C-alpha positions as a LaTeX table, in Angstrom:
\begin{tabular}{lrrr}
\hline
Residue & $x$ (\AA) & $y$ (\AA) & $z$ (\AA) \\
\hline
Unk1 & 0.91 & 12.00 & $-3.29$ \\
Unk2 & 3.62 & 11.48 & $-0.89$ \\
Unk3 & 4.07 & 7.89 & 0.92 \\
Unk4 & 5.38 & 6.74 & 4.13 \\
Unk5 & 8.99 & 6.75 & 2.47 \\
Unk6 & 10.38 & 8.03 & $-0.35$ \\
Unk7 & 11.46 & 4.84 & $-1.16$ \\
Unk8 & 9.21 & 2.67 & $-0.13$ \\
Unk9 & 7.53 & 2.68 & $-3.13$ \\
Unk10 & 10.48 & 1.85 & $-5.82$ \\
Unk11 & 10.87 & $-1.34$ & $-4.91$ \\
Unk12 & 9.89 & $-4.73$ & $-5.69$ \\
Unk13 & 11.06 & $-8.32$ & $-6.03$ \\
Unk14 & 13.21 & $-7.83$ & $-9.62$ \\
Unk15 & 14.90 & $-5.52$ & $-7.96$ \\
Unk16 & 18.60 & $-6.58$ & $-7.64$ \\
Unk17 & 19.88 & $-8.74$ & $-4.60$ \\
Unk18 & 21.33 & $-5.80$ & $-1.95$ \\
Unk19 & 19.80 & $-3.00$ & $-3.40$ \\
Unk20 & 16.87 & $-2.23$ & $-0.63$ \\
Unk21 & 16.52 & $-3.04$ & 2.94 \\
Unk22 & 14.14 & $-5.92$ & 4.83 \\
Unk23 & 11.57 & $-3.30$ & 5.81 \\
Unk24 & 10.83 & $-2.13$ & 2.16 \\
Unk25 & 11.24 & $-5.13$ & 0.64 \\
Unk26 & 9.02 & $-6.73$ & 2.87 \\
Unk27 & 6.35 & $-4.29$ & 2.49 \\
Unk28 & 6.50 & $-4.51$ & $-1.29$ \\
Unk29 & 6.01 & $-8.47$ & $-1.37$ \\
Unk30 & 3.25 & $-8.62$ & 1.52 \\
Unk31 & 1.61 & $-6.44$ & $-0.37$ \\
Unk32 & 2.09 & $-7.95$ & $-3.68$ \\
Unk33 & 1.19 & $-11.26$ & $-2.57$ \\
Unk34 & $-1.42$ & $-9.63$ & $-0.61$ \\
Unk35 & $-3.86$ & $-8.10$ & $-3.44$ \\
Unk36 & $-2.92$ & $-10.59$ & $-6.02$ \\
Unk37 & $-4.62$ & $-13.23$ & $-3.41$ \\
Unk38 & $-7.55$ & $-10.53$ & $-3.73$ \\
Unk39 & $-7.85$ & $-10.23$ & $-7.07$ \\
Unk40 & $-7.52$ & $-13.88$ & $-8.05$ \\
Unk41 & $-10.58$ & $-14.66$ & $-5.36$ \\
Unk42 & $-12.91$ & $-11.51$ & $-7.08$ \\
Unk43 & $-11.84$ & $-11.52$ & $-10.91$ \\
Unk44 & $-11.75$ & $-14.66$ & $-13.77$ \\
Unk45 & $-8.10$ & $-15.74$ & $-14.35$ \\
Unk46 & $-7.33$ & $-13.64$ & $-17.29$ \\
Unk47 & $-9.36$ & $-10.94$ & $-16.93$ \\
Unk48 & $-7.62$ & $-7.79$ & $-17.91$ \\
Unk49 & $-8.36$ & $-5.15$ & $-15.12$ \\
Unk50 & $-8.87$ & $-1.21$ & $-15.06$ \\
Unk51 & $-6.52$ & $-0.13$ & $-12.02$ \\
Unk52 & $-6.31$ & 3.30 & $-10.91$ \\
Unk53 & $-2.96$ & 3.53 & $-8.41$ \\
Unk54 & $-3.96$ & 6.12 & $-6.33$ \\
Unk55 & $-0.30$ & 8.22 & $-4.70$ \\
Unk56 & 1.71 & 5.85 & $-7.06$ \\
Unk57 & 5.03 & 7.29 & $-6.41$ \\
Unk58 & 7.63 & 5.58 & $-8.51$ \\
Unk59 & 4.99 & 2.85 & $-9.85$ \\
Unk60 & 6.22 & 0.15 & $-8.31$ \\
Unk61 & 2.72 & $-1.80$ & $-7.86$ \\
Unk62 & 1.45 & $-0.24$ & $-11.50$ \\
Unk63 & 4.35 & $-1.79$ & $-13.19$ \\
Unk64 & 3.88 & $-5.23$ & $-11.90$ \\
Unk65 & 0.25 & $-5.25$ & $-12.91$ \\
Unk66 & 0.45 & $-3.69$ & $-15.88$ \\
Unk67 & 3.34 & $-6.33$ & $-16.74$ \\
Unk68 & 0.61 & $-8.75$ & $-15.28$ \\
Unk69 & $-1.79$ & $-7.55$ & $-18.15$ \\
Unk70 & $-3.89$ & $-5.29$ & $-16.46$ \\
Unk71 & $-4.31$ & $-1.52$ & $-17.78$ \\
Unk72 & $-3.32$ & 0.92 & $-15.60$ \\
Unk73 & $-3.45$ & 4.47 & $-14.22$ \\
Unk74 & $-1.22$ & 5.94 & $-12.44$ \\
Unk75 & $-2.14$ & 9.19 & $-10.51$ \\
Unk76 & 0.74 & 11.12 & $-8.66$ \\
Unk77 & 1.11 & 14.51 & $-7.19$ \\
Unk78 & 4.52 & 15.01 & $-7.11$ \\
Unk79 & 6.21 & 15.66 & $-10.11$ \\
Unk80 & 9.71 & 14.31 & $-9.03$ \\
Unk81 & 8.16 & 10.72 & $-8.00$ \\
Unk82 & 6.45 & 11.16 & $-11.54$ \\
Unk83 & 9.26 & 11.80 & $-13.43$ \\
Unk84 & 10.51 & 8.84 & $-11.93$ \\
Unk85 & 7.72 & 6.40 & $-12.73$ \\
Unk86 & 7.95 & 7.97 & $-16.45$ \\
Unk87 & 11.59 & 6.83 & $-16.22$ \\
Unk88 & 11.04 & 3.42 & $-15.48$ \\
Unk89 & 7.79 & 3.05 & $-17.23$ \\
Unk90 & 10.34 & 4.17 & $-20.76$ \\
Unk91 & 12.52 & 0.86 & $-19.62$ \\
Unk92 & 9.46 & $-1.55$ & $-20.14$ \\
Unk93 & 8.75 & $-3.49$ & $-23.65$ \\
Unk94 & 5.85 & $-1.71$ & $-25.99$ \\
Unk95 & 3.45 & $-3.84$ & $-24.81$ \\
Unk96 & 3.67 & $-2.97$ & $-21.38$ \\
Unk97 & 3.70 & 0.60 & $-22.16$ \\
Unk98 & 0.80 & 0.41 & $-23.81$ \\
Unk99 & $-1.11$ & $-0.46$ & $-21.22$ \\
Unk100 & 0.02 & 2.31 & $-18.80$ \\
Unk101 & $-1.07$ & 5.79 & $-18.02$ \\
Unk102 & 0.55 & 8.55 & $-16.26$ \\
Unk103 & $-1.44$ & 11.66 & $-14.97$ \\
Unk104 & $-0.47$ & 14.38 & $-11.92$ \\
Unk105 & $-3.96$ & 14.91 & $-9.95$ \\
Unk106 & $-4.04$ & 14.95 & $-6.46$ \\
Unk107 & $-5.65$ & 11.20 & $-5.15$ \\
Unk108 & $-8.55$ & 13.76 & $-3.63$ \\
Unk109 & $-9.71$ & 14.92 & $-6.89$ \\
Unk110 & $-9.83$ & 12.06 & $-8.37$ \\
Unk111 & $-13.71$ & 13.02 & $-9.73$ \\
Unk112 & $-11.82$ & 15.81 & $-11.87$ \\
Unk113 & $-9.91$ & 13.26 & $-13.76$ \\
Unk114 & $-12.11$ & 10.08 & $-13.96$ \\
Unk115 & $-15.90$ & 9.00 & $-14.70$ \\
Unk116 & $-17.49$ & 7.29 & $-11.54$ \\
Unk117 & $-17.13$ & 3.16 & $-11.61$ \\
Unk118 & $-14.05$ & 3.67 & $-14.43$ \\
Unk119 & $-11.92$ & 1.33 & $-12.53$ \\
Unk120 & $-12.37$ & $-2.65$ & $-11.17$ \\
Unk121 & $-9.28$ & $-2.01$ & $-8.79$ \\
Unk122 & $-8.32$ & 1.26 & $-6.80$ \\
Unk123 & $-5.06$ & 1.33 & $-5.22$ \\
Unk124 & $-3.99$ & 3.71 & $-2.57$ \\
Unk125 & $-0.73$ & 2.25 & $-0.74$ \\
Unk126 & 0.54 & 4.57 & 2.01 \\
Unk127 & $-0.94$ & 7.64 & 1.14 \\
Unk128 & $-3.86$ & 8.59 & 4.03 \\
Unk129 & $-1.31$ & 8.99 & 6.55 \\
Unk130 & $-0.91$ & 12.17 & 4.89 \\
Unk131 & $-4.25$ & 13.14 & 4.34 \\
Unk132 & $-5.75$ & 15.56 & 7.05 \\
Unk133 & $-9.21$ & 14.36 & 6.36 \\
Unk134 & $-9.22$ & 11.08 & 4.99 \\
Unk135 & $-13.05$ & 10.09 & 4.60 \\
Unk136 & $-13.89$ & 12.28 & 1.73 \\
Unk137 & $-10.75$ & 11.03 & $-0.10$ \\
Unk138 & $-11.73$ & 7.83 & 0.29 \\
Unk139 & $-15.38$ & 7.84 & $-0.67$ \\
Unk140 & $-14.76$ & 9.50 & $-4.01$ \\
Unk141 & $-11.74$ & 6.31 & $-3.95$ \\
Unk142 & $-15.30$ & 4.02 & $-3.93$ \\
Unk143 & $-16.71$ & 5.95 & $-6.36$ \\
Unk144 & $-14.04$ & 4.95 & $-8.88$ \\
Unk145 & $-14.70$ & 1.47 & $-8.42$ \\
Unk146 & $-17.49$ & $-0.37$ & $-10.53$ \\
Unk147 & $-20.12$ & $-2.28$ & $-8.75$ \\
Unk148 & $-17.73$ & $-5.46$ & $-7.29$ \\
Unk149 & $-14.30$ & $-3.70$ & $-7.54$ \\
Unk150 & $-11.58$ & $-4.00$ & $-4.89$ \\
Unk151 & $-10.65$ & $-0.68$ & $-3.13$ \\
Unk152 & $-6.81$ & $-1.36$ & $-1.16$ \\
Unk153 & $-5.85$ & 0.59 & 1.26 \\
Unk154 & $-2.04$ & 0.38 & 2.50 \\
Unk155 & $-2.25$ & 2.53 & 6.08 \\
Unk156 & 0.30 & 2.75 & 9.27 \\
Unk157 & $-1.58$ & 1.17 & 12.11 \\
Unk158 & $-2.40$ & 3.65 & 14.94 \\
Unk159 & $-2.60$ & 0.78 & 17.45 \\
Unk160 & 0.31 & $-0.71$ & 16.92 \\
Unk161 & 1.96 & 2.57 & 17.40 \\
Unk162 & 4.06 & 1.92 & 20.73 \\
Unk163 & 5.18 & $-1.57$ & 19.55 \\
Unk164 & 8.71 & 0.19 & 17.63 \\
Unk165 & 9.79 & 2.78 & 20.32 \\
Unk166 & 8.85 & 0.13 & 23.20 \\
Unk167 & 10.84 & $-2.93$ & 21.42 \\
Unk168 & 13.86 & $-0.39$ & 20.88 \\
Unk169 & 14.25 & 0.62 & 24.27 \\
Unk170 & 12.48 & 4.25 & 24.23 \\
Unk171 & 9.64 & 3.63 & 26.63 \\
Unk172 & 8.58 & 7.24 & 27.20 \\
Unk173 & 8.39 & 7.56 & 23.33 \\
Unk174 & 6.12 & 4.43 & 23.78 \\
Unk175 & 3.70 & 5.64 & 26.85 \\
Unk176 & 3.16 & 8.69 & 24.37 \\
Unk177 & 2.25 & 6.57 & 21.64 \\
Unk178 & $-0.58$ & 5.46 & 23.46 \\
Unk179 & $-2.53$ & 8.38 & 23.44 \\
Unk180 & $-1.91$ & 9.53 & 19.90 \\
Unk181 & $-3.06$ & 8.59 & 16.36 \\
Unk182 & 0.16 & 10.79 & 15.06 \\
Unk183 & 4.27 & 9.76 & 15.01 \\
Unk184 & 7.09 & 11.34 & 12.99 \\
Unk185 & 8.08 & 9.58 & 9.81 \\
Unk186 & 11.99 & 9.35 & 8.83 \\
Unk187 & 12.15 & 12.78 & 7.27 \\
Unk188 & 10.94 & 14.42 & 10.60 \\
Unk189 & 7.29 & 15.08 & 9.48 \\
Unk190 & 4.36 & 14.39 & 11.56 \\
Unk191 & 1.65 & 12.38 & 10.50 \\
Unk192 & $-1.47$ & 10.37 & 10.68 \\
Unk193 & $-1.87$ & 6.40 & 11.33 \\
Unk194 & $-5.36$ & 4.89 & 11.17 \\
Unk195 & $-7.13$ & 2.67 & 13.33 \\
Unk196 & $-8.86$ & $-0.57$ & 11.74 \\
Unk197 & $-12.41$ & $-0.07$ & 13.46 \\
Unk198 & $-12.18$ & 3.84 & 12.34 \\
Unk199 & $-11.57$ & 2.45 & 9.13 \\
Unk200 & $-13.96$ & $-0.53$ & 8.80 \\
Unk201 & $-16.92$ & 2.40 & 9.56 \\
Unk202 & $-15.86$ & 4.26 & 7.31 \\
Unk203 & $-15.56$ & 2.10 & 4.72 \\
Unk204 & $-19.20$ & 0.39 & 5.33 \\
Unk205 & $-20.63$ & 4.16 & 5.17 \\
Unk206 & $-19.10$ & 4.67 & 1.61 \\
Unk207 & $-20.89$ & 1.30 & 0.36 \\
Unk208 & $-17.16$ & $-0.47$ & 0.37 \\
Unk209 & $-17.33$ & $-2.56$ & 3.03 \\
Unk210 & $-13.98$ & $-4.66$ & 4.65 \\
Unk211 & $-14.13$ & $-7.67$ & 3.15 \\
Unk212 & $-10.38$ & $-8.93$ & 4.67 \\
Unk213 & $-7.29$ & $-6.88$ & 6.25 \\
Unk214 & $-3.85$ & $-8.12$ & 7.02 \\
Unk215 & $-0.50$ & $-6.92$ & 9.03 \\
Unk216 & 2.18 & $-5.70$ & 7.74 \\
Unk217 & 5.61 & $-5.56$ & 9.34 \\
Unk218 & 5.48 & $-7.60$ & 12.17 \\
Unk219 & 8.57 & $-8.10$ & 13.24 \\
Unk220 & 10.73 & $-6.62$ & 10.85 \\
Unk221 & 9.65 & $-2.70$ & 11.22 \\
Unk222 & 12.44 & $-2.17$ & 13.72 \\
Unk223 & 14.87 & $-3.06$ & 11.19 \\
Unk224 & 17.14 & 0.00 & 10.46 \\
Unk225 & 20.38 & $-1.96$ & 7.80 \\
Unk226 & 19.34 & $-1.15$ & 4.25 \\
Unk227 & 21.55 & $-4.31$ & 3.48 \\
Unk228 & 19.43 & $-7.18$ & 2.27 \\
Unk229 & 20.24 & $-10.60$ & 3.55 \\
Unk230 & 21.09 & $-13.55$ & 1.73 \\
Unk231 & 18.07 & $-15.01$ & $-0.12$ \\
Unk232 & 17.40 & $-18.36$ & 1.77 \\
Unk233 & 17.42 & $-15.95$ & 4.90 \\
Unk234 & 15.18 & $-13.58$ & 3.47 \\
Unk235 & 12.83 & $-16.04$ & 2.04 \\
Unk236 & 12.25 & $-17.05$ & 5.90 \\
Unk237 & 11.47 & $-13.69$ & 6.98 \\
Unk238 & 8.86 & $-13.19$ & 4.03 \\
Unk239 & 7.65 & $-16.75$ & 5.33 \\
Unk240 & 7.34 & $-15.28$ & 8.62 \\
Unk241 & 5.87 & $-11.62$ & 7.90 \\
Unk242 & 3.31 & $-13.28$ & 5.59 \\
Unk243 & 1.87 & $-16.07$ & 8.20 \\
Unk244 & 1.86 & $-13.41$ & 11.29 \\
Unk245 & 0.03 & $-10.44$ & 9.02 \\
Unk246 & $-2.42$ & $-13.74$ & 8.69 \\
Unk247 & $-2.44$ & $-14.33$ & 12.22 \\
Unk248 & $-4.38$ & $-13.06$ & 15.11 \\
Unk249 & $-3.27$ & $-12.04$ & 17.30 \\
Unk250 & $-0.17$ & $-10.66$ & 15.46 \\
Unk251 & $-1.76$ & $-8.66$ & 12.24 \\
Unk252 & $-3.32$ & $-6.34$ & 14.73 \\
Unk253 & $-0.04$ & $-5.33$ & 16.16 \\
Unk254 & 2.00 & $-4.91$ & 12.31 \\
Unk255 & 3.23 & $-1.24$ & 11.32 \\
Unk256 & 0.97 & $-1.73$ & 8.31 \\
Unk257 & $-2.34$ & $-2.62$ & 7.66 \\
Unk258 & $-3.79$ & $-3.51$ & 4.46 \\
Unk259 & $-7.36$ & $-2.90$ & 3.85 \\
Unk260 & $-9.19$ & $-4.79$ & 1.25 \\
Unk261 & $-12.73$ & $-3.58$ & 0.25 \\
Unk262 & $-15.41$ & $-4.72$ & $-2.04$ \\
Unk263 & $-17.87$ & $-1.90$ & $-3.78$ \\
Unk264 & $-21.27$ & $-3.23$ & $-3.64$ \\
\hline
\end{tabular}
């Protein structure tokens, strides 16, 4: 599956100081911190998980849990973005390896590939926004999950989606946004955002209901340098994204929400 950005999904905190920008790099730790807060509060310490990573791209997130001791699958439709999570996957130690697998399937068809409740954690970081129809994707998502299992969704916020063109100046770009559900990512393609009531229906109806959400990007989705700042700077701006995607009424107005549901 595609993502929101190319590159949005190759990064994470070893990567090297100045090699990725404040908006991806913020994204990638939210997150991070984000489900390993989930999994610690659903799952004994120790545990080793089935994850399915659902649009995986480079397997940034199925690296770090695999290296975490989880087992891991990684499902990804295109074969460049597999290629490169092959690549990266060939860096790790045996162990780590081991513990990894690689498949292209399409995140819809996941019931082609895998038994129903196969999995205690599905993943599926931006991904939807370029799904037409969403809801069937996501209820065979639930299926995957056994009875407890964590379903997180990673989705661009639909009502949050005049807060960039407003803050940068373009305010008919912003009146527009109003009224839509769709914008135009960096490479010029149009797609979907999701709103969180759409989305906490939906997820009730397919026996996965919310169980907690938070923002992501808050302030920092404006933020065009791919230059990262010095650490004790960025450190403060992770301080700050991860309190306001905590924080009402801030979370509801982040680029980013992430979804957190709980199979019953």
């Amino acid at each position: 599956m595609s993502t929101e950005t190319s590159g949005t999904r190759e990064v994470s905190s070893a990567c090297p100081a100045g090699s990725v920008g404040v908006r991806d790099r913020v994204r990638q730790e939210l997150v991070a911190r984000q489900l390993d807060e989930q999994i610690a509060a659903r799952f004994p310490v120790g545990q080793r998980l089935r994850v399915l990573d659902v649009g995986m791209g480079r397997g940034v997130q199925a690296l770090r849990l695999a290296r975490a001791g989880h087992s891991v699958t990684g499902l990804e439709s295109d074969a460049g973005l597999l290629t490169a999570a092959r690549a990266a996957l060939a860096t790790e130690p045996e162990g780590i390896r081991e513990r990894v697998r690689l498949i292209e399937g399409d995140g819809r068809d996941t019931g082609v590939h895998f038994l129903p409740g196969s999995f205690d954690v599905v993943l599926c970081h931006g991904v939807l926004m370029y799904v037409e129809e969403p809801d069937p994707m996501l209820a065979g998502l639930a299926r995957m999950l056994a009875p407890g299992g964590l379903l997180s969704l990673l989705v661009r916020n639909a009502d949050a989606l005049a807060m960039r063109p407003g803050l940068a100046g373009d305010f008919g770009a912003a009146l527009t946004a109003f009224d839509t559900a769709t914008y135009t990512d960096h490479l010029g393609t149009t797609v979907r955002a999701d709103r969180l009531d759409a989305l906490r229906a939906t997820l009730a109806g397919i026996a996965a209901p919310l169980h907690a959400w938070y923002g992501v990007r808050v302030f920092t989705d404006g933020v065009e340098s791919d230059a990262e700042p010095p650490a004790e700077e960025l450190e403060r701006i992770l301080t700050l994204e991860d309190r306001a995607g905590r924080t009402d009424p801030y979370r509801g107005v982040a680029a980013l929400l992430h979804l957190c549901g709980v199979r019953g």
